[in-house]
XYZ file of C-alpha atoms in Angstrom:
716
model
C -27.888 -16.922 -28.410
C -29.475 -14.653 -31.229
C -28.312 -14.772 -34.918
C -27.635 -10.653 -34.275
C -25.834 -11.698 -31.165
C -23.468 -14.177 -33.558
C -22.661 -11.267 -36.126
C -22.531 -8.504 -33.984
C -18.360 -8.749 -33.813
C -18.731 -9.290 -37.864
C -21.257 -6.425 -38.700
C -19.447 -4.070 -36.761
C -15.671 -4.518 -38.623
C -18.279 -4.448 -42.053
C -19.255 -1.192 -41.123
C -15.845 0.592 -40.438
C -14.952 -1.221 -44.254
C -17.628 -0.076 -45.795
C -17.400 3.559 -44.712
C -13.357 3.623 -45.614
C -14.914 2.422 -49.428
C -17.016 4.900 -49.050
C -14.928 7.464 -48.335
C -12.299 6.231 -50.776
C -15.434 6.381 -53.904
C -15.841 10.482 -53.056
C -12.684 10.852 -53.816
C -11.799 8.966 -56.709
C -10.173 10.122 -59.886
C -11.949 10.730 -62.962
C -13.390 8.776 -65.142
C -11.749 7.876 -68.649
C -14.180 8.924 -70.492
C -14.084 12.311 -68.554
C -12.839 14.194 -71.390
C -11.442 17.151 -68.733
C -9.446 14.315 -67.585
C -6.908 14.149 -70.807
C -6.959 18.226 -70.719
C -9.811 18.663 -73.402
C -11.947 21.573 -72.883
C -15.889 21.619 -73.019
C -16.640 24.100 -75.555
C -19.973 24.402 -77.210
C -18.559 25.657 -80.170
C -18.739 23.142 -83.190
C -15.478 23.100 -85.237
C -15.012 24.132 -89.471
C -15.735 21.236 -91.263
C -11.986 20.609 -93.474
C -12.671 18.999 -96.773
C -9.999 19.068 -98.746
C -7.318 15.503 -99.597
C -4.714 17.048 -96.716
C -8.619 18.117 -94.657
C -10.176 14.296 -95.157
C -6.902 13.135 -94.161
C -6.558 14.769 -91.177
C -9.734 14.298 -90.288
C -9.070 9.754 -90.726
C -6.282 10.173 -88.959
C -8.220 11.638 -85.815
C -10.857 9.680 -85.828
C -8.187 6.840 -86.075
C -6.461 7.536 -83.271
C -9.282 8.553 -81.133
C -10.999 5.197 -81.728
C -7.602 3.244 -80.925
C -7.822 5.435 -77.435
C -11.347 4.806 -76.875
C -10.292 0.622 -77.211
C -7.144 0.738 -74.726
C -9.519 2.920 -72.358
C -12.061 -0.080 -72.495
C -10.058 -2.455 -72.751
C -8.680 -0.694 -68.666
C -12.013 -0.260 -67.388
C -12.391 -4.281 -68.595
C -9.200 -4.618 -65.812
C -9.782 -1.963 -63.592
C -14.164 -3.515 -63.149
C -11.873 -7.624 -62.485
C -9.564 -5.962 -60.330
C -12.469 -4.297 -57.718
C -13.919 -7.718 -58.854
C -11.293 -9.656 -56.747
C -10.462 -7.119 -53.855
C -14.370 -6.764 -53.270
C -14.579 -10.733 -53.697
C -11.216 -10.789 -50.761
C -11.775 -8.751 -48.863
C -16.141 -10.521 -48.347
C -13.702 -13.129 -47.592
C -11.781 -11.228 -44.811
C -15.535 -9.409 -43.625
C -16.578 -13.048 -43.371
C -13.551 -14.860 -41.099
C -13.575 -11.261 -38.794
C -17.362 -11.954 -38.529
C -17.189 -16.177 -38.092
C -13.906 -15.786 -36.318
C -15.651 -12.386 -33.307
C -18.767 -15.603 -33.375
C -17.186 -17.752 -32.310
C -15.191 -15.469 -29.697
C -18.336 -14.372 -28.826
C -20.077 -16.901 -28.130
C -16.677 -18.835 -26.408
C -17.005 -16.167 -24.151
C -18.886 -16.618 -20.875
C -20.193 -15.066 -18.174
C -18.773 -15.809 -14.952
C -21.289 -18.089 -12.518
C -22.149 -16.195 -10.025
C -22.211 -12.286 -10.283
C -21.459 -12.371 -6.660
C -19.098 -14.089 -6.331
C -15.972 -12.897 -6.293
C -17.074 -9.666 -4.529
C -14.402 -8.627 -1.648
C -13.923 -9.584 1.572
C -12.599 -8.709 4.370
C -9.207 -10.491 5.628
C -9.504 -11.322 8.904
C -5.730 -11.288 11.380
C -5.271 -13.686 14.258
C -3.590 -14.494 16.993
C -0.837 -17.119 16.743
C -2.778 -19.730 17.769
C -4.821 -18.896 13.404
C -8.446 -19.628 16.197
C -8.846 -16.471 18.017
C -9.596 -13.370 15.844
C -7.278 -10.229 16.914
C -9.657 -8.129 14.066
C -10.283 -7.663 10.661
C -8.734 -5.849 7.749
C -11.541 -4.359 5.563
C -12.882 -1.917 8.252
C -16.363 -2.119 6.828
C -18.613 -5.152 6.661
C -20.065 -4.815 2.816
C -24.078 -4.011 3.474
C -26.166 -4.113 0.374
C -29.386 -2.826 -0.635
C -31.946 -2.526 -3.016
C -31.466 0.564 -6.155
C -34.906 1.892 -4.485
C -32.539 2.784 -1.393
C -29.703 3.928 -3.086
C -30.719 8.022 -4.428
C -31.655 9.129 -8.176
C -29.224 12.655 -7.321
C -26.342 9.093 -6.176
C -26.952 7.104 -8.883
C -27.552 9.871 -11.718
C -23.479 11.347 -9.476
C -22.123 8.639 -10.725
C -23.599 7.263 -14.085
C -22.737 11.435 -14.683
C -19.301 10.464 -13.764
C -17.818 7.388 -14.904
C -20.554 6.302 -17.839
C -23.139 8.926 -19.508
C -24.076 6.299 -22.407
C -24.996 3.720 -19.685
C -28.828 3.712 -20.749
C -28.294 4.336 -24.405
C -25.566 1.218 -24.683
C -25.506 -2.604 -24.851
C -23.119 -2.577 -22.649
C -19.722 -1.522 -24.429
C -19.440 2.108 -26.535
C -18.020 1.920 -29.241
C -17.837 5.267 -30.329
C -16.052 5.762 -26.360
C -13.722 2.919 -27.593
C -12.599 4.825 -31.024
C -11.992 8.007 -29.228
C -9.789 6.023 -26.669
C -8.111 4.492 -28.637
C -7.095 7.935 -31.305
C -6.133 9.642 -27.984
C -3.857 6.753 -26.882
C -2.429 6.462 -30.358
C -1.341 9.252 -30.970
C -0.166 10.395 -27.405
C -2.835 11.938 -25.294
C -3.690 10.678 -22.482
C -4.197 7.262 -21.893
C -8.038 5.939 -21.360
C -9.818 2.916 -21.105
C -13.582 3.669 -21.799
C -14.608 1.309 -19.667
C -18.858 0.902 -19.183
C -19.546 0.490 -15.935
C -21.267 -2.469 -16.887
C -17.710 -4.122 -18.807
C -16.295 -2.138 -14.921
C -19.139 -4.508 -13.189
C -18.385 -7.854 -15.269
C -14.268 -7.520 -15.851
C -14.007 -7.245 -12.005
C -16.836 -10.328 -11.031
C -14.425 -11.962 -13.449
C -10.850 -10.939 -11.434
C -9.242 -10.069 -15.072
C -9.406 -5.430 -14.257
C -5.942 -6.308 -13.526
C -5.125 -7.476 -17.546
C -3.702 -4.843 -18.901
C -4.044 -6.361 -22.352
C -6.234 -6.232 -25.372
C -7.333 -10.020 -25.438
C -8.585 -8.991 -21.866
C -10.621 -6.284 -23.226
C -12.470 -7.877 -25.810
C -13.531 -10.841 -23.010
C -14.623 -7.641 -20.806
C -16.777 -6.105 -23.602
C -17.497 -10.033 -24.924
C -18.968 -10.790 -21.369
C -20.786 -7.170 -20.594
C -22.750 -7.333 -23.627
C -24.196 -11.051 -22.826
C -24.994 -9.471 -19.790
C -26.818 -6.924 -21.093
C -28.310 -9.419 -22.481
C -29.434 -11.220 -18.966
C -30.186 -8.585 -16.778
C -31.772 -5.522 -17.327
C -30.189 -1.617 -16.392
C -31.708 -1.107 -13.682
C -29.971 -4.913 -12.038
C -26.479 -3.835 -14.022
C -26.570 -1.042 -11.983
C -28.207 -1.963 -8.957
C -24.903 -4.438 -8.521
C -22.429 -1.846 -9.779
C -23.393 0.159 -6.556
C -22.862 -2.298 -4.247
C -19.558 -3.616 -5.190
C -17.426 -0.567 -6.696
C -15.028 0.071 -3.713
C -15.310 3.503 -2.453
C -11.504 3.441 -0.649
C -11.864 3.619 3.162
C -12.716 0.163 3.060
C -15.452 0.961 2.214
C -17.751 -1.809 -0.983
C -20.703 -0.686 -1.814
C -23.161 2.440 -1.408
C -23.964 1.589 2.199
C -20.500 1.074 4.050
C -19.786 4.222 1.667
C -22.256 6.644 2.703
C -21.259 4.936 7.027
C -16.976 5.484 6.194
C -16.811 9.404 4.648
C -20.753 10.489 6.156
C -21.900 8.151 9.263
C -25.076 8.147 8.079
C -27.008 5.640 5.664
C -27.384 5.707 2.011
C -30.362 7.025 2.057
C -29.958 10.371 3.649
C -27.047 11.540 1.116
C -27.310 14.842 -0.251
C -26.645 15.396 -3.584
C -22.992 17.041 -2.280
C -21.868 14.105 -0.144
C -23.205 12.322 -3.600
C -21.264 14.223 -5.504
C -18.237 13.381 -3.272
C -18.503 9.535 -2.956
C -19.135 9.526 -7.192
C -15.358 11.111 -6.957
C -13.662 8.090 -5.395
C -14.611 5.883 -7.543
C -11.774 6.780 -9.594
C -9.248 7.186 -7.541
C -10.149 5.131 -4.233
C -6.531 5.130 -3.129
C -7.935 8.286 -1.236
C -6.323 10.837 -3.631
C -9.847 12.422 -3.658
C -10.644 11.869 -0.027
C -10.563 14.392 1.907
C -10.112 12.979 5.028
C -6.616 11.713 3.055
C -6.165 8.413 5.092
C -3.583 6.859 3.184
C -2.014 9.860 2.163
C -2.007 9.469 -1.564
C -3.399 13.753 -2.056
C -2.084 15.260 -4.892
C -2.205 18.965 -4.111
C -2.855 19.876 -7.255
C -5.829 21.906 -9.919
C -8.472 18.787 -10.583
C -6.873 15.815 -9.269
C -7.908 17.262 -5.883
C -11.180 16.289 -3.918
C -12.524 20.041 -4.374
C -11.452 19.406 -8.436
C -12.648 15.876 -9.006
C -16.405 16.644 -6.805
C -17.197 19.694 -8.989
C -16.418 17.880 -11.974
C -18.892 15.516 -11.007
C -21.606 18.208 -10.291
C -20.598 19.696 -13.802
C -21.238 16.120 -15.338
C -24.482 16.186 -13.075
C -24.692 20.022 -14.651
C -24.152 18.345 -18.365
C -26.737 14.881 -18.215
C -29.295 17.731 -17.317
C -29.889 15.950 -13.872
C -28.882 18.746 -11.678
C -30.184 22.625 -12.577
C -27.264 25.244 -13.356
C -29.164 27.372 -9.603
C -28.329 23.986 -8.059
C -25.167 24.174 -8.575
C -23.920 26.956 -7.916
C -24.652 26.955 -4.688
C -22.678 24.540 -4.072
C -19.119 25.493 -3.734
C -18.171 24.087 -0.267
C -16.431 20.315 0.236
C -19.802 17.998 2.127
C -17.885 17.635 5.970
C -16.309 13.745 6.147
C -15.751 11.149 9.035
C -12.573 11.573 10.332
C -11.059 8.266 8.599
C -8.782 7.350 12.058
C -12.009 6.606 14.154
C -13.068 4.614 11.849
C -13.849 0.682 13.499
C -13.724 -2.559 12.337
C -9.881 -3.688 12.123
C -9.506 -3.474 15.504
C -8.251 0.690 15.629
C -10.453 1.430 18.103
C -8.085 -1.208 20.401
C -4.385 -1.477 21.115
C -4.618 -4.698 19.125
C -5.240 -1.575 15.919
C -1.603 -1.605 16.322
C -0.800 -5.361 14.629
C -4.239 -5.213 12.881
C -3.822 -1.696 10.150
C -0.259 -1.241 11.438
C 2.949 -3.996 11.585
C 0.484 -6.149 9.513
C 0.082 -4.323 6.815
C 3.238 -2.771 6.067
C 4.853 -6.240 6.930
C 2.780 -7.378 3.509
C 3.370 -4.278 2.087
C 6.783 -4.652 2.401
C 6.237 -8.144 0.689
C 4.835 -6.990 -2.280
C 1.160 -7.863 -1.303
C -0.552 -4.148 -1.618
C -2.777 -2.932 1.269
C -5.444 -2.664 -1.052
C -5.034 -6.573 -2.014
C -5.419 -6.955 2.115
C -8.622 -5.154 2.575
C -10.801 -6.638 -0.203
C -8.502 -10.453 -1.025
C -10.317 -11.975 1.967
C -6.887 -12.726 3.164
C -6.673 -15.020 6.489
C -3.550 -13.534 8.280
C -1.933 -15.496 11.405
C 0.426 -13.521 13.410
C 2.945 -14.102 15.877
C 1.528 -12.240 18.969
C 0.352 -15.046 21.817
C -2.893 -14.078 22.968
C -2.833 -14.040 26.705
C 0.409 -12.702 26.800
C -1.264 -9.473 24.411
C -3.908 -9.927 27.013
C -1.631 -9.670 30.306
C -0.078 -6.760 28.484
C -2.361 -4.525 27.778
C -3.983 -5.201 31.349
C -0.497 -4.512 32.767
C -0.607 -0.982 31.022
C -2.834 0.467 34.045
C -0.016 0.513 36.136
C 1.363 3.089 33.711
C -2.207 5.068 32.928
C -2.795 5.548 36.783
C -0.386 7.149 36.552
C -0.799 9.447 34.253
C 1.603 8.209 31.644
C 2.084 6.540 28.568
C 3.486 3.085 27.805
C 5.061 1.469 24.478
C 5.960 -2.377 25.406
C 7.845 -4.399 22.900
C 7.970 -9.133 23.486
C 10.971 -10.699 21.371
C 12.318 -14.549 21.189
C 15.397 -14.888 20.337
C 16.884 -15.855 17.522
C 13.431 -15.353 15.204
C 12.668 -11.834 15.686
C 8.813 -13.457 16.113
C 6.977 -10.082 17.844
C 4.733 -11.592 20.426
C 3.446 -9.143 22.716
C 2.679 -4.979 21.563
C 1.699 -2.384 22.904
C 1.032 1.200 21.533
C -1.226 3.255 23.395
C -5.092 2.395 23.708
C -6.251 2.680 20.781
C -4.941 2.969 17.105
C -5.761 6.215 15.717
C -2.993 7.559 18.423
C 0.921 7.670 18.540
C 2.539 4.458 18.403
C 4.987 4.303 21.260
C 6.769 0.848 20.657
C 7.298 2.431 16.995
C 10.578 4.104 15.492
C 8.234 6.563 14.662
C 7.942 7.636 17.619
C 11.518 6.886 19.501
C 12.844 7.542 23.603
C 16.230 7.844 24.670
C 16.947 4.719 25.622
C 18.977 6.343 29.659
C 21.348 3.595 30.871
C 19.017 0.688 29.128
C 21.701 1.852 25.993
C 24.976 1.931 28.242
C 25.209 -2.004 27.069
C 25.884 -1.733 23.498
C 28.493 1.109 24.426
C 29.687 -2.009 26.336
C 29.795 -4.119 23.482
C 31.218 -1.078 21.168
C 34.028 -0.867 23.457
C 34.380 -4.767 23.793
C 34.376 -5.051 20.376
C 37.557 -2.977 20.254
C 39.796 -4.151 22.982
C 38.502 -2.818 26.064
C 36.820 -6.012 29.223
C 35.285 -5.421 31.405
C 37.454 -5.207 33.808
C 39.332 -2.502 31.536
C 39.413 1.404 34.093
C 37.443 4.075 33.490
C 37.417 7.673 34.760
C 33.874 8.098 36.580
C 33.807 11.302 37.765
C 31.090 13.739 38.239
C 29.718 15.689 36.524
C 31.720 16.381 33.237
C 30.993 19.349 31.615
C 31.198 19.169 27.378
C 31.416 21.826 25.206
C 28.743 22.545 23.366
C 26.571 20.285 25.810
C 23.900 22.390 27.554
C 23.731 20.534 30.868
C 26.381 18.549 32.280
C 26.667 13.967 31.671
C 25.868 13.469 35.418
C 26.049 10.302 37.596
C 22.257 8.631 38.697
C 22.705 9.581 42.749
C 25.151 11.838 41.663
C 28.769 9.061 42.770
C 31.899 10.085 41.245
C 34.565 7.762 40.936
C 38.024 8.465 39.738
C 38.533 4.809 38.572
C 35.745 2.503 37.689
C 35.747 -0.698 35.896
C 33.627 -0.585 33.056
C 31.521 -3.730 34.893
C 30.814 -1.695 37.452
C 30.035 1.688 35.166
C 27.483 -0.949 33.432
C 26.214 -2.192 36.801
C 25.760 0.689 38.656
C 24.965 2.563 35.329
C 27.031 5.391 35.392
C 27.043 7.921 32.098
C 29.768 9.459 32.541
C 32.629 6.836 32.013
C 30.522 5.568 28.767
C 30.441 8.817 27.207
C 34.156 9.394 28.244
C 33.952 6.037 26.654
C 32.468 6.282 23.888
C 34.185 9.366 22.887
C 37.020 7.471 23.140
C 36.555 4.254 21.246
C 34.370 6.342 18.149
C 30.495 7.674 18.673
C 29.994 6.399 15.308
C 32.068 2.579 17.017
C 28.788 2.646 19.354
C 25.979 2.845 16.486
C 27.239 0.362 14.085
C 27.390 -2.121 17.476
C 23.609 -0.393 18.164
C 22.791 -1.871 13.717
C 24.295 -5.116 14.501
C 22.329 -6.078 17.762
C 18.897 -4.891 15.740
C 18.641 -1.343 15.832
C 18.110 0.311 12.677
C 17.839 4.520 12.712
C 18.432 7.299 16.107
C 17.022 9.776 16.794
C 19.219 12.772 18.005
C 18.377 14.453 21.288
C 16.583 17.321 21.321
C 18.875 20.559 21.704
C 15.927 23.085 21.680
C 16.951 24.432 17.909
C 15.130 22.271 15.067
C 13.979 19.174 15.016
C 16.154 16.896 15.523
C 17.105 14.158 13.227
C 16.579 10.215 12.773
C 19.865 8.589 11.599
C 20.018 5.722 9.939
C 22.344 3.109 12.431
C 24.115 2.807 8.859
C 25.586 5.755 8.601
C 29.181 6.537 10.208
C 29.117 9.828 8.788
C 26.016 10.628 10.332
C 27.583 12.935 12.645
C 27.652 10.622 16.037
C 28.166 12.959 18.865
C 29.153 10.565 22.886
C 26.170 11.844 23.417
C 25.293 7.742 21.885
C 27.103 6.529 24.066
C 24.346 6.908 27.222
C 21.581 7.326 25.881
C 20.378 9.913 24.915
C 19.020 9.598 21.125
C 15.630 8.143 20.532
C 15.252 4.735 20.409
C 12.049 2.786 19.315
C 11.056 0.242 22.347
C 10.626 -2.375 19.607
C 14.023 -2.242 18.505
C 14.673 -2.503 22.386
C 13.687 -5.565 22.893
C 15.682 -6.691 19.559
C 18.849 -5.531 21.024
C 18.306 -7.347 24.030
C 17.131 -10.559 22.669
C 20.774 -10.190 20.205
C 22.214 -9.964 22.989
C 20.483 -12.843 24.955
C 21.398 -15.639 21.710
C 24.873 -14.286 22.931
C 25.144 -12.605 18.842
C 22.992 -13.845 16.604
C 20.520 -11.172 15.458
C 17.027 -11.535 14.125
C 14.794 -9.297 12.029
C 11.364 -8.704 14.641
C 8.426 -8.836 12.383
C 5.001 -10.027 13.067
C 3.182 -12.741 10.394
C 3.542 -16.280 11.283
C 1.276 -16.881 7.568
C -0.497 -15.395 5.293
C -3.359 -17.160 3.393
C -5.375 -16.169 0.272
C -9.787 -17.032 0.270
C -8.363 -20.597 -1.217
C -6.515 -21.428 1.005
C -3.378 -21.243 -0.654
C -0.258 -20.011 1.311
C 0.793 -16.316 0.185
C 3.356 -15.386 2.171
C 4.878 -17.751 5.875
C 7.785 -15.671 6.983
C 11.865 -17.204 6.141
C 14.806 -17.509 8.618
C 16.361 -14.208 9.342
C 18.781 -15.453 12.019
C 22.333 -14.876 11.233
C 25.139 -13.726 13.792
C 26.480 -9.790 13.957
C 28.364 -9.691 16.944
C 30.842 -11.806 18.311
C 29.509 -14.593 20.334
C 32.501 -13.839 23.284
C 31.862 -10.126 22.971
C 28.067 -10.774 23.956
C 29.045 -13.653 26.269
C 31.495 -10.956 28.405
C 28.942 -8.148 28.658
C 25.675 -10.780 28.957
C 27.250 -11.408 31.914
C 27.281 -8.374 32.951
C 23.314 -7.834 33.032
C 22.473 -11.558 34.025
C 19.990 -11.751 37.306
C 18.013 -14.847 38.519
C 14.268 -13.989 38.852
C 12.917 -13.268 41.614
C 10.852 -16.495 43.557
C 7.833 -13.887 43.758
C 7.755 -12.831 39.743
C 7.680 -17.265 38.459
C 5.321 -18.649 40.591
C 4.990 -21.926 37.987
C 2.526 -23.430 40.652
C 4.754 -26.781 39.724
C 8.798 -27.320 40.449
C 11.252 -25.599 37.846
C 14.418 -24.649 37.101
C 14.804 -20.670 37.392
C 15.503 -18.858 34.004
C 18.568 -16.123 34.540
C 17.373 -13.157 33.231
C 19.467 -10.499 31.196
C 18.709 -7.636 32.780
C 18.299 -3.289 33.050
C 17.215 -0.140 33.568
C 17.114 3.549 33.578
C 14.153 5.835 34.599
C 11.780 5.523 32.185
C 12.737 1.566 30.619
C 12.691 -1.509 31.920
C 14.090 -4.530 29.700
C 14.672 -7.973 30.076
C 15.657 -10.942 28.371
C 15.753 -14.943 28.764
C 16.831 -17.100 25.842
C 13.126 -17.472 24.994
C 11.567 -13.622 25.358
C 12.624 -10.758 25.491
C 10.480 -7.778 26.877
C 11.255 -4.223 26.639
C 8.416 -2.004 28.679
C 8.665 2.355 28.740
C 6.405 4.403 30.404
C 7.294 8.169 31.251
C 6.946 11.171 29.053
C 11.016 11.146 28.649
C 12.292 13.578 30.452
C 14.115 11.424 34.044
C 16.374 9.872 31.438
C 20.088 11.769 31.643
C 19.119 13.590 34.810
C 20.695 11.906 37.617
C 17.000 9.835 38.344
C 16.988 6.387 39.896
C 16.349 3.827 37.522
C 14.802 1.792 40.883
C 11.695 0.740 41.504
C 10.578 2.994 38.746
C 6.590 2.677 36.315
C 8.255 0.775 33.179
C 9.521 -1.824 36.005
C 6.014 -2.719 37.697
C 4.711 -2.881 34.580
C 7.769 -5.749 33.279
C 6.631 -7.724 36.270
C 3.398 -7.356 36.276
C 3.594 -8.879 33.006
C 7.007 -11.258 33.312
C 5.450 -13.728 35.255
C 3.420 -14.907 32.457
C 6.568 -15.081 30.465
C 8.157 -17.166 32.340
C 5.085 -19.230 32.053
C 4.306 -19.437 28.256
C 7.526 -19.667 27.033
C 9.767 -21.736 29.721
C 13.604 -22.687 29.240
C 14.787 -26.785 28.272
C 17.483 -26.061 29.924
C 18.437 -22.979 31.522
C 21.880 -22.063 32.650
C 23.595 -18.978 34.351
C 25.711 -17.124 30.842
C 29.593 -17.612 31.081
C 31.985 -14.997 29.889
C 32.057 -17.258 26.648
C 36.452 -17.691 28.100
C 36.677 -14.033 28.895
C 38.953 -13.445 31.439
C 38.191 -10.474 33.563
C 41.352 -8.860 33.952
C 41.303 -6.684 37.046
C 41.481 -3.499 38.238
C 45.441 -2.954 38.114
C 45.146 -3.812 34.034
C 45.986 -0.929 32.301
C 44.357 -2.503 28.681
C 41.519 -0.275 27.167
C 40.157 -0.635 24.461
C 42.505 -0.022 20.491
């Protein structure tokens, strides 16, 4: 290490102190010998001599006073000199201490051992076995390139926007630091003034998240040391291969493919400026595709504004002519961010890797950007074999040109064992809350449980006459197949999937009570029926005053496939609800566990009530659906269906399948032999095999006595 570097910090502070002293001296008061100090005019004329005795006495008196004053001034000057000497000594000592301290600090701050060790790493998502890869999060793999492969206009676009003095400073822009400090102290926009070298070494040393002045000092020292060891070209090359541009792209080569679908060598000036614009806000604020919905649509904070700023700075640095700048008025076209692959976004499992996983981690405080570059190992709850079977079974629906949404949830834990939202994650997720579907008669179990919880029994008589005309409702409520009965038990209404008695029941006990029961079973939100008047609202099941109507009792409200599967999982677990989740474990690049879910199972429904309604749905599975190859006891399954839904659950798994367009809910269509049912029956044999029951038994009614048809007891 050179002596100049050792004392670099001390010299810097000494320069500041010297400049301060010089400024003070230039404004120092007149010297004591200056006659104007005492108000004495400097007059060139000589006064006339006074030779009288009185005059001579007066002269002696004046001379004596002048002598005394001069003697006093000499004493003051002596004291002042001593004080200045003492002050100079103190300042010298302080400067020396600062210099020594700065030198020691400089010497003790070391560069990271491996400058490439902290390059961003993709996170990997695994199936439940922790070994089989489902996809990678990071979307783009880094491809390092030589500086000679990077167009000069891209290099200068980055330098012009981020660090115009790059080729002139020694790692730290001291004037930039002073400007930023002044701006911050005086209340201006907060500035950092970090050079490209500081940005690079800060990321390599993994200290960019620390906003303290000590961090900035360490970063500055490492930047200066790096400038000693490496040349400017090498530093710039490393930086351009490291910096994050958004869209999961780290380095200019990955960014060129992510934004423009081409190699970095082929980028033009306009495209280069847009890439350079991303460095300031790689969360998508300056991305024309706005992949993460981060757009701030105001002035310079738009993609157009930041892109224009970069081009203007290139003109300022002399790397772009004014004429060429005037020709660039329109943002370059970019690749659709949703078309990017790597996370499995082009596959059905993309809804898990880039959807459910990122959302769940975000809820747990792990940001998406951290996941995209942190090298996490994410083990999911998705069973590989069951997921493959689920995806292949959807062919039954696609052959009929129908969409499908499927979710398989484990009762008692909430683990999502299989998930299908569509053929590609770039489309709508048919199994999510964002795309709810009217539940139809599969929701009658919820209404029945609400009634039982408020005093009814499965033998309570209801009015089953059909059709039912309702004031304010465009279409009458009809029973499946046109069935009309003046007296029907609650059990029969559920089993035979009759809508009119369930509508009347919901109206009697209160639609808000039905919504509350749905919440207790695992339904988080429901979407209002579409009436043709405005957009239907999405309502939280926690909101008792949301304006629920009796239509909620017959499944006219839309719900997610995942919530449906969880509803039947709660019934299968006799009233215990768990929160659905897709992550089993997350470890960081060092192998340390950073997240694992805690048990969320809790009783939300009375056990006897859940068992009572569950008994209405219990069926023994057909033998041809459960070909295990070895003799075993058949688990009881809770089944329910509608024209577009098929739901079934055992104590080990719960699967809901939706397939269709939602046009056949509540119009009297048959719930038998539907596409949803055939898809469910294609998947369920493997589910029975993979998740068998240890001690299967037929569900009972929890000790609830079914009262006969003559019972007059109804919901209270």
